[in-house]
Tab-separated table of C-alpha atoms in Angstrom:
chain	number	residue	atom	x	y	z
A	130	MET	CA	-18.317	37.003	1.227
A	131	MET	CA	-18.131	33.242	1.533
A	132	PHE	CA	-18.858	32.875	-1.853
A	133	LEU	CA	-15.879	35.330	-2.525
A	134	SER	CA	-13.269	33.528	-0.484
A	135	LEU	CA	-14.156	30.029	-1.677
A	136	ALA	CA	-13.634	31.786	-5.485
A	137	LEU	CA	-10.266	33.233	-4.305
A	138	ILE	CA	-9.406	30.191	-2.337
A	139	PHE	CA	-9.803	27.563	-6.054
A	140	LEU	CA	-8.813	30.406	-8.520
A	141	LEU	CA	-5.789	31.995	-6.723
A	142	GLY	CA	-4.421	28.243	-5.509
A	143	LEU	CA	-4.366	26.546	-8.933
A	144	SER	CA	-3.286	30.157	-10.275
A	145	ALA	CA	-0.125	30.267	-7.835
A	146	ALA	CA	-0.010	25.879	-8.076
A	147	SER	CA	0.685	26.465	-11.844
A	148	ILE	CA	3.142	29.175	-11.586
A	149	PHE	CA	4.892	27.224	-9.210
A	150	GLU	CA	4.978	23.761	-11.087
A	151	LYS	CA	6.658	25.411	-13.860
A	152	ILE	CA	9.242	27.043	-12.532
A	153	GLY	CA	10.319	23.660	-10.732
A	154	LEU	CA	8.713	24.239	-7.570
A	155	PRO	CA	5.669	21.843	-5.445
A	156	ARG	CA	2.685	22.766	-6.549
A	157	ILE	CA	1.459	22.791	-2.242
A	158	ILE	CA	4.223	25.934	-1.995
A	159	GLY	CA	2.280	28.157	-4.366
A	160	MET	CA	-1.088	27.034	-2.007
A	161	LEU	CA	0.371	27.467	1.216
A	162	VAL	CA	1.836	30.672	0.072
A	163	VAL	CA	-1.465	32.311	-1.476
A	164	GLY	CA	-3.117	31.212	2.268
A	165	ILE	CA	-0.755	32.689	4.199
A	166	ILE	CA	-1.084	36.319	1.971
A	167	ILE	CA	-5.214	35.819	2.180
A	168	SER	CA	-4.940	34.903	5.074
A	169	PRO	CA	-6.973	37.162	8.251
A	170	TYR	CA	-2.997	38.064	8.935
A	171	VAL	CA	-2.113	39.618	6.071
A	172	LEU	CA	-4.633	40.682	3.370
A	173	GLY	CA	-7.262	39.416	5.764
A	174	LEU	CA	-9.531	38.451	2.427
A	175	LEU	CA	-11.335	35.199	3.583
A	176	ASP	CA	-14.398	35.589	4.888
A	177	SER	CA	-15.026	35.122	8.997
A	178	SER	CA	-17.599	31.854	8.468
A	179	ILE	CA	-14.766	30.192	6.039
A	180	LEU	CA	-12.571	30.264	8.796
A	181	GLY	CA	-14.728	28.983	10.969
A	182	ILE	CA	-15.419	25.701	9.446
A	183	SER	CA	-11.342	26.207	8.396
A	184	PRO	CA	-10.386	22.934	9.826
A	185	GLU	CA	-13.408	20.374	9.157
A	186	LEU	CA	-12.658	21.367	5.844
A	187	ARG	CA	-9.516	20.881	6.102
A	188	GLN	CA	-9.947	17.439	7.457
A	189	THR	CA	-12.291	16.754	4.593
A	190	ALA	CA	-9.667	17.246	2.239
A	191	LEU	CA	-7.504	15.051	4.707
A	192	ILE	CA	-10.323	12.003	4.389
A	193	ILE	CA	-10.337	12.055	0.760
A	194	ILE	CA	-6.720	11.669	0.250
A	195	LEU	CA	-6.579	8.791	2.926
A	196	ILE	CA	-9.083	7.343	1.067
A	197	LYS	CA	-7.626	6.890	-2.299
A	198	ALA	CA	-4.183	5.973	0.306
A	199	GLY	CA	-6.409	3.015	1.198
A	200	LEU	CA	-7.223	1.841	-1.962
A	201	SER	CA	-3.746	2.209	-3.894
A	202	LEU	CA	-2.534	0.137	-0.493
A	203	ASP	CA	-1.880	-3.663	-0.719
A	204	LEU	CA	-2.286	-5.233	2.599
A	205	SER	CA	0.508	-7.694	1.237
A	206	ASP	CA	3.119	-5.586	0.600
A	207	LEU	CA	1.956	-4.025	4.213
A	208	ARG	CA	2.916	-7.247	5.739
A	209	LYS	CA	6.201	-7.820	4.242
A	210	ALA	CA	6.791	-3.834	5.816
A	211	GLY	CA	6.176	-5.406	9.329
A	212	ARG	CA	8.787	-3.905	11.666
A	213	PRO	CA	9.775	-1.045	10.214
A	214	ALA	CA	6.599	0.380	9.722
A	215	VAL	CA	5.672	-0.270	13.282
A	216	MET	CA	8.726	1.682	14.611
A	217	MET	CA	8.219	4.694	11.547
A	218	SER	CA	4.700	5.253	13.211
A	219	PHE	CA	6.407	6.706	16.946
A	220	VAL	CA	10.249	6.239	17.060
A	221	PRO	CA	10.924	9.231	14.825
A	222	ALA	CA	8.640	11.284	17.158
A	223	CYS	CA	10.033	10.148	19.891
A	224	PHE	CA	13.618	10.795	18.568
A	225	GLU	CA	12.293	14.520	17.455
A	226	ILE	CA	10.464	15.313	21.485
A	227	ALA	CA	13.611	14.211	22.958
A	228	GLY	CA	15.415	16.464	20.959
A	229	TYR	CA	13.533	19.503	22.178
A	230	THR	CA	13.504	18.490	25.353
A	231	VAL	CA	17.251	18.640	25.595
A	232	PHE	CA	17.903	21.833	23.398
A	233	ALA	CA	15.098	23.941	23.962
A	234	PRO	CA	16.252	25.214	27.165
A	235	LEU	CA	19.010	26.168	25.951
A	236	LEU	CA	18.254	27.561	23.360
A	237	LEU	CA	14.861	28.810	24.036
A	238	GLY	CA	14.690	29.601	27.729
A	239	THR	CA	11.805	27.030	27.750
A	240	ASN	CA	11.628	24.648	31.022
A	241	ARG	CA	11.913	20.419	30.862
A	242	ILE	CA	7.867	20.924	30.185
A	243	ASP	CA	7.175	23.218	27.897
A	244	SER	CA	9.763	21.774	25.822
A	245	ALA	CA	8.014	18.382	25.983
A	246	VAL	CA	5.171	20.208	24.863
A	247	MET	CA	6.840	22.284	22.067
A	248	GLY	CA	8.172	19.084	20.752
A	249	ALA	CA	4.730	17.112	20.601
A	250	VAL	CA	2.975	19.902	18.782
A	251	LEU	CA	6.564	20.060	15.949
A	252	SER	CA	7.348	16.156	16.195
A	253	ALA	CA	4.032	15.060	13.726
A	254	VAL	CA	4.656	14.691	10.024
A	255	SER	CA	2.240	15.951	7.568
A	256	PRO	CA	0.010	13.481	6.211
A	257	ALA	CA	-1.187	16.170	3.850
A	258	VAL	CA	2.372	16.439	2.554
A	259	VAL	CA	3.330	12.785	2.711
A	260	VAL	CA	0.575	10.563	1.799
A	261	PRO	CA	-0.388	12.398	-1.604
A	262	ARG	CA	3.603	11.446	-2.761
A	263	MET	CA	3.500	7.882	-1.059
A	264	VAL	CA	0.602	6.744	-3.088
A	265	LYS	CA	1.962	8.130	-6.578
A	266	LEU	CA	4.732	6.255	-5.642
A	267	ILE	CA	2.905	3.270	-5.697
A	268	GLU	CA	1.316	4.020	-8.920
A	269	GLU	CA	4.289	4.575	-10.431
A	270	LYS	CA	5.546	1.289	-8.763
A	271	ARG	CA	8.735	3.527	-7.495
A	272	GLY	CA	10.367	1.470	-4.342
A	273	THR	CA	6.984	-0.457	-4.207
A	274	GLU	CA	9.641	-4.163	-3.985
A	275	LYS	CA	10.778	-2.760	-0.355
A	276	CYS	CA	7.733	-1.354	0.057
A	277	ILE	CA	9.110	1.835	1.066
A	278	PRO	CA	6.372	3.904	-0.075
A	279	GLN	CA	3.272	1.850	1.632
A	280	MET	CA	5.596	1.886	5.031
A	281	ILE	CA	6.048	5.544	4.814
A	282	LEU	CA	1.805	5.750	4.741
A	283	ALA	CA	1.610	3.364	6.809
A	284	GLY	CA	3.390	4.919	9.361
A	285	ALA	CA	2.701	8.437	8.779
A	286	SER	CA	-0.879	7.694	9.399
A	287	CYS	CA	-0.342	6.234	12.425
A	288	ASP	CA	2.236	9.333	13.738
A	289	ASP	CA	0.262	11.821	14.359
A	290	ILE	CA	-2.010	9.434	16.274
A	291	PHE	CA	1.093	9.131	18.709
A	292	VAL	CA	1.705	12.546	18.676
A	293	ILE	CA	-1.539	13.913	19.477
A	294	VAL	CA	-1.503	11.739	22.186
A	295	LEU	CA	1.146	12.941	23.437
A	296	PHE	CA	0.606	16.073	23.633
A	297	SER	CA	-2.666	15.900	25.560
A	298	THR	CA	-0.429	14.856	28.457
A	299	PHE	CA	2.353	16.966	28.270
A	300	VAL	CA	-0.585	19.832	27.825
A	301	THR	CA	-1.790	18.363	31.288
A	302	MET	CA	1.989	17.737	33.269
A	303	ALA	CA	2.600	21.728	32.049
A	304	GLN	CA	-0.915	23.049	33.557
A	305	GLY	CA	0.131	21.159	36.940
A	306	GLY	CA	-1.167	18.047	36.531
A	307	SER	CA	-0.191	14.100	36.070
A	308	ALA	CA	0.448	12.249	33.716
A	309	LYS	CA	-1.615	9.008	34.148
A	310	VAL	CA	-0.688	5.164	32.320
A	311	SER	CA	-4.163	5.374	31.145
A	312	ASP	CA	-3.090	8.080	28.515
A	313	PHE	CA	-0.062	6.457	27.437
A	314	LEU	CA	-2.581	3.390	26.912
A	315	ASN	CA	-4.705	5.164	24.425
A	316	ILE	CA	-1.837	5.622	21.755
A	317	PRO	CA	-2.136	0.927	21.126
A	318	VAL	CA	-6.003	1.022	21.582
A	319	SER	CA	-6.685	3.968	19.756
A	320	ILE	CA	-4.867	2.626	16.900
A	321	VAL	CA	-6.352	-1.571	16.957
A	322	LEU	CA	-9.588	-0.075	17.201
A	323	GLY	CA	-9.352	2.031	14.514
A	324	ILE	CA	-8.054	-0.252	12.578
A	325	LEU	CA	-11.332	-2.625	13.973
A	326	LEU	CA	-13.940	-0.834	13.161
A	327	GLY	CA	-11.978	0.094	9.464
A	328	THR	CA	-12.299	-2.732	9.006
A	329	LEU	CA	-16.155	-3.628	9.930
A	330	ALA	CA	-17.378	-0.677	7.624
A	331	GLY	CA	-14.844	-1.906	5.311
A	332	ILE	CA	-16.963	-5.067	4.741
A	333	CYS	CA	-20.126	-3.511	5.725
A	334	VAL	CA	-19.831	-1.323	2.735
A	335	HIS	CA	-18.372	-4.119	0.148
A	336	PHE	CA	-21.594	-6.562	1.394
A	337	LEU	CA	-23.742	-3.681	-0.017
A	338	PHE	CA	-22.241	-2.934	-3.062
A	339	GLU	CA	-22.095	-6.424	-3.358
A	340	ARG	CA	-25.729	-7.322	-2.244
A	341	ALA	CA	-26.997	-4.879	-4.346
A	342	PHE	CA	-24.543	-6.311	-7.874
A	343	ARG	CA	-26.687	-9.718	-6.929
A	344	ARG	CA	-30.296	-7.872	-7.021
A	345	ASN	CA	-29.072	-6.714	-10.897
A	346	HIS	CA	-28.993	-2.957	-9.664
A	347	THR	CA	-26.129	-1.295	-10.786
A	348	ILE	CA	-24.478	0.847	-8.434
A	349	SER	CA	-21.700	3.444	-10.504
A	350	SER	CA	-18.674	4.582	-9.877
A	351	THR	CA	-19.813	8.080	-8.772
A	352	THR	CA	-22.021	6.766	-6.344
A	353	LYS	CA	-19.766	4.523	-4.708
A	354	VAL	CA	-17.192	7.087	-3.855
A	355	ILE	CA	-20.698	8.938	-2.236
A	356	VAL	CA	-21.247	5.813	-0.325
A	357	ILE	CA	-17.647	5.801	0.703
A	358	LEU	CA	-17.160	9.385	1.549
A	359	GLY	CA	-20.277	9.271	3.843
A	360	THR	CA	-19.363	6.082	5.466
A	361	ALA	CA	-15.793	7.559	6.205
A	362	PHE	CA	-17.737	11.071	7.593
A	363	LEU	CA	-19.667	8.407	9.954
A	364	LEU	CA	-16.249	6.986	10.779
A	365	MET	CA	-14.911	10.469	12.182
A	366	ALA	CA	-18.376	11.134	13.552
A	367	VAL	CA	-17.510	7.813	15.832
A	368	GLU	CA	-14.551	9.272	16.918
A	369	THR	CA	-15.876	12.095	18.537
A	370	LEU	CA	-19.080	10.218	19.807
A	371	VAL	CA	-16.911	8.159	21.860
A	372	LYS	CA	-14.144	10.118	22.398
A	373	SER	CA	-15.349	10.122	26.365
A	374	TYR	CA	-15.577	6.933	26.771
A	375	ALA	CA	-12.317	5.326	24.192
A	376	ALA	CA	-9.409	6.536	22.213
A	377	VAL	CA	-10.275	5.414	18.501
A	378	SER	CA	-8.776	7.081	15.628
A	379	GLY	CA	-11.414	7.949	12.748
A	380	LEU	CA	-8.184	8.633	10.056
A	381	LEU	CA	-6.891	4.857	10.395
A	382	ALA	CA	-10.238	3.168	10.079
A	383	ILE	CA	-11.005	5.295	7.342
A	384	VAL	CA	-7.998	3.857	5.624
A	385	ALA	CA	-8.232	0.765	6.863
A	386	MET	CA	-12.017	0.890	5.461
A	387	ALA	CA	-10.481	1.439	2.175
A	388	CYS	CA	-8.261	-1.170	1.847
A	389	ILE	CA	-11.067	-3.453	2.946
A	390	ILE	CA	-12.771	-2.545	0.113
A	391	ARG	CA	-9.781	-2.441	-2.597
A	392	LEU	CA	-9.101	-6.289	-0.992
A	393	ARG	CA	-12.471	-7.819	-1.768
A	394	SER	CA	-13.211	-6.185	-4.638
A	395	ASP	CA	-12.900	-6.819	-8.608
A	396	LYS	CA	-9.469	-4.798	-9.385
A	397	ASN	CA	-10.804	-2.992	-11.954
A	398	VAL	CA	-13.351	-1.684	-9.254
A	399	SER	CA	-11.120	-0.625	-6.825
A	400	SER	CA	-8.528	1.143	-10.045
A	401	ARG	CA	-12.491	3.682	-10.972
A	402	LEU	CA	-12.519	4.078	-7.056
A	403	SER	CA	-9.181	5.460	-7.054
A	404	GLU	CA	-9.468	7.361	-9.786
A	405	LYS	CA	-12.655	9.043	-9.202
A	406	PHE	CA	-11.148	9.598	-5.718
A	407	GLY	CA	-7.741	11.150	-7.258
A	408	LYS	CA	-9.980	13.675	-8.843
A	409	LEU	CA	-12.171	14.912	-6.198
A	410	TRP	CA	-8.295	15.218	-4.788
A	411	ILE	CA	-7.571	18.000	-6.993
A	412	GLY	CA	-10.234	20.537	-5.813
A	413	ALA	CA	-8.939	18.860	-2.232
A	414	GLU	CA	-6.168	19.753	-2.158
A	415	VAL	CA	-6.457	23.065	-3.017
A	416	ILE	CA	-8.729	23.774	0.119
A	417	LEU	CA	-6.170	21.358	2.119
A	418	PHE	CA	-2.911	23.636	1.336
A	419	VAL	CA	-3.932	27.174	1.388
A	420	LEU	CA	-6.453	27.021	4.420
A	421	VAL	CA	-3.219	25.290	6.025
A	422	GLY	CA	-1.204	28.760	4.640
A	423	ALA	CA	-4.481	30.950	5.679
A	424	ALA	CA	-3.987	29.281	9.667
A	425	VAL	CA	-0.548	30.833	10.036
A	426	ASP	CA	-0.029	33.588	11.677
A	427	VAL	CA	3.295	35.223	10.182
A	428	ARG	CA	3.409	37.488	13.173
A	429	TYR	CA	5.285	34.983	14.858
A	430	THR	CA	7.452	34.091	12.380
A	431	LEU	CA	9.143	37.160	12.955
A	432	ALA	CA	9.362	36.943	16.153
A	433	ALA	CA	11.047	33.491	15.889
A	434	GLY	CA	14.144	34.234	15.560
A	435	LEU	CA	17.619	32.312	15.136
A	436	SER	CA	17.503	30.560	17.900
A	437	ALA	CA	13.983	28.782	16.840
A	438	LEU	CA	15.467	28.362	13.293
A	439	LEU	CA	18.578	26.408	14.680
A	440	MET	CA	16.119	24.397	17.166
A	441	ILE	CA	14.169	22.954	14.355
A	442	PHE	CA	17.059	22.144	12.710
A	443	ILE	CA	18.554	20.139	15.426
A	444	ALA	CA	15.085	18.572	16.268
A	445	LEU	CA	15.182	16.525	12.326
A	446	ALA	CA	18.451	15.902	12.956
A	447	PHE	CA	17.300	14.041	16.122
A	448	ARG	CA	14.098	12.731	13.740
A	449	ALA	CA	16.502	11.424	11.322
A	450	VAL	CA	18.359	9.200	13.599
A	451	GLY	CA	15.050	8.146	14.493
A	452	VAL	CA	13.951	6.672	11.256
A	453	PHE	CA	17.234	5.453	10.707
A	454	ILE	CA	17.255	3.082	13.284
A	455	CYS	CA	14.027	2.169	12.452
A	456	LEU	CA	15.552	0.852	9.128
A	457	LEU	CA	18.347	-1.507	10.850
A	458	GLY	CA	18.275	-4.629	9.941
A	459	THR	CA	16.303	-4.298	6.527
A	460	LYS	CA	17.355	-4.924	3.233
A	461	LEU	CA	16.971	-1.043	2.083
A	462	THR	CA	20.906	0.599	0.529
A	463	ALA	CA	21.764	3.725	1.670
A	464	LYS	CA	20.081	5.522	-0.695
A	465	GLU	CA	16.651	4.421	-0.287
A	466	ARG	CA	16.949	4.885	4.085
A	467	LEU	CA	18.164	8.323	3.140
A	468	PHE	CA	14.891	8.652	1.163
A	469	CYS	CA	12.812	7.891	4.103
A	470	ILE	CA	14.816	10.418	5.932
A	471	ILE	CA	13.776	13.326	3.125
A	472	ALA	CA	10.214	11.472	3.473
A	473	TYR	CA	9.551	12.221	7.308
A	474	LEU	CA	10.901	15.376	7.187
A	475	PRO	CA	7.426	17.680	6.098
A	476	LYS	CA	5.352	19.481	8.841
A	477	ALA	CA	1.841	20.851	8.029
A	478	THR	CA	-1.594	19.873	9.073
A	479	VAL	CA	-1.288	19.216	12.428
A	480	GLN	CA	1.311	22.186	13.207
A	481	ALA	CA	-1.388	24.152	11.793
A	482	ALA	CA	-4.473	22.470	14.424
A	483	ILE	CA	-2.766	22.504	17.695
A	484	GLY	CA	0.469	25.068	17.325
A	485	SER	CA	-2.024	28.037	18.484
A	486	VAL	CA	-3.577	25.384	21.821
A	487	PRO	CA	-0.570	26.424	23.868
A	488	LEU	CA	-1.046	30.115	23.781
A	489	SER	CA	-4.336	29.385	24.163
A	490	LEU	CA	-4.492	28.155	26.851
A	491	GLY	CA	-2.255	30.513	28.954
A	492	LEU	CA	1.289	28.753	29.119
A	493	PRO	CA	4.028	30.556	29.578
A	494	CYS	CA	5.216	29.078	26.341
A	495	GLY	CA	2.457	29.440	23.909
A	496	LYS	CA	3.627	32.502	21.633
A	497	THR	CA	7.283	30.489	21.623
A	498	VAL	CA	5.653	27.049	20.624
A	499	LEU	CA	2.976	28.807	17.798
A	500	SER	CA	6.152	30.890	16.464
A	501	VAL	CA	8.399	27.744	16.232
A	502	ALA	CA	5.602	25.226	14.645
A	503	VAL	CA	4.664	28.566	12.072
A	504	LEU	CA	8.464	28.834	11.326
A	505	ALA	CA	8.503	24.804	11.250
A	506	ILE	CA	5.421	25.145	8.372
A	507	LEU	CA	6.618	27.348	6.205
A	508	ILE	CA	10.424	25.799	6.255
A	509	THR	CA	9.884	21.688	5.814
A	510	ALA	CA	6.504	21.828	4.633
A	511	PRO	CA	8.212	23.085	1.401
A	512	LEU	CA	11.660	21.792	1.617
A	513	GLY	CA	10.257	17.852	2.490
A	514	ALA	CA	7.765	18.086	-0.697
A	515	ILE	CA	10.890	19.528	-2.231
A	516	GLY	CA	12.737	16.939	-1.570
A	517	ILE	CA	10.655	14.165	-2.011
A	518	ASP	CA	9.410	15.545	-6.187
A	519	ARG	CA	13.642	16.034	-6.873
A	520	THR	CA	14.793	12.428	-5.025
A	521	TYR	CA	12.523	9.756	-5.455
A	522	SER	CA	13.611	9.494	-8.928
A	523	ARG	CA	17.251	8.917	-8.192
A	524	LEU	CA	17.218	7.288	-4.963
A	525	LEU	CA	13.582	5.038	-5.384
A	526	GLU	CA	14.196	1.662	-8.058
A	527	LYS	CA	11.363	1.565	-10.289
A	528	GLU	CA	9.729	-2.519	-9.491
A	529	GLU	CA	9.673	-3.914	-12.846
A	530	ILE	CA	6.361	-5.426	-14.090
């Protein structure tokens, strides 16, 4: 049955992606729809063995696109982005959490702490939706003169770390515990250690490639891809192994590793590697979004109601204000600022991963949080994807080469 499930994921996912693309909608919507239809909550066509490893498969797909992102990211461009890129990693999320904390008690009847838990679940931007699109813009040289896709890519990669740490802290508080200063210190520690670990890994991998080259051993691009992918898995394993001792962001380490490999390698080499990972992403994208759709329990969508819908849009308005504040003092035009706001709308991966956690922990807000999370995925993932795909050519300038 596992092979049948994989066949359904790839064949139906690609078919739906192609159909949606032909009618002018983003491919990921077709994949999400297929995932929802074949999920255990609708037709139940996926084997339990696939569902059991679904989080790992989704994370593997995310690793592939983050490696491609790192191989496309110019560190000098990222330095030029500077302050706004750092602010984008936490300010919009803080504003969105504030929106839930203020309005969820009024609209959904939750208390302040439960509202903060809800905000932490809902405020993470989806790297799965955003990162591949920013990589595409970097390759097409759209907005790159002002480092717009680089800034959004970097911010979206750090945003999830910030939100997940806050989520853990708020859940502890909702269970009757108290927040510790060390919990909040984990955020910068996780980012710094992740970058340092990734930099070290990138130097080691590049040294391995160079040493083999000096000894007249030709390493094919395919072999290099396997080595890089294996090292990325190792970085994720390190995050898990040292979790009880120190906070380390494995995903950020992966981006840093790929950036260092790009920086130290010949331009043609990094370009070929990026192309290889682009081909891998074709299959990984299908797995990621079909399984994200399969994780969505649509039964909770009906339970959410109009109040939840209103809450989501109010929170997005708060988020838009947060993005706008991050961009104050920059040379971005009104159109470019609008694009940044649109690019920071989609939610999917994190919400699918942690949306059900409050319910599984027995928190009173659990069912409400899951209902709003499901609704947010169904609304904002297509909204953000369509928004980015339809507006980037009008809102961003193409860099002259």
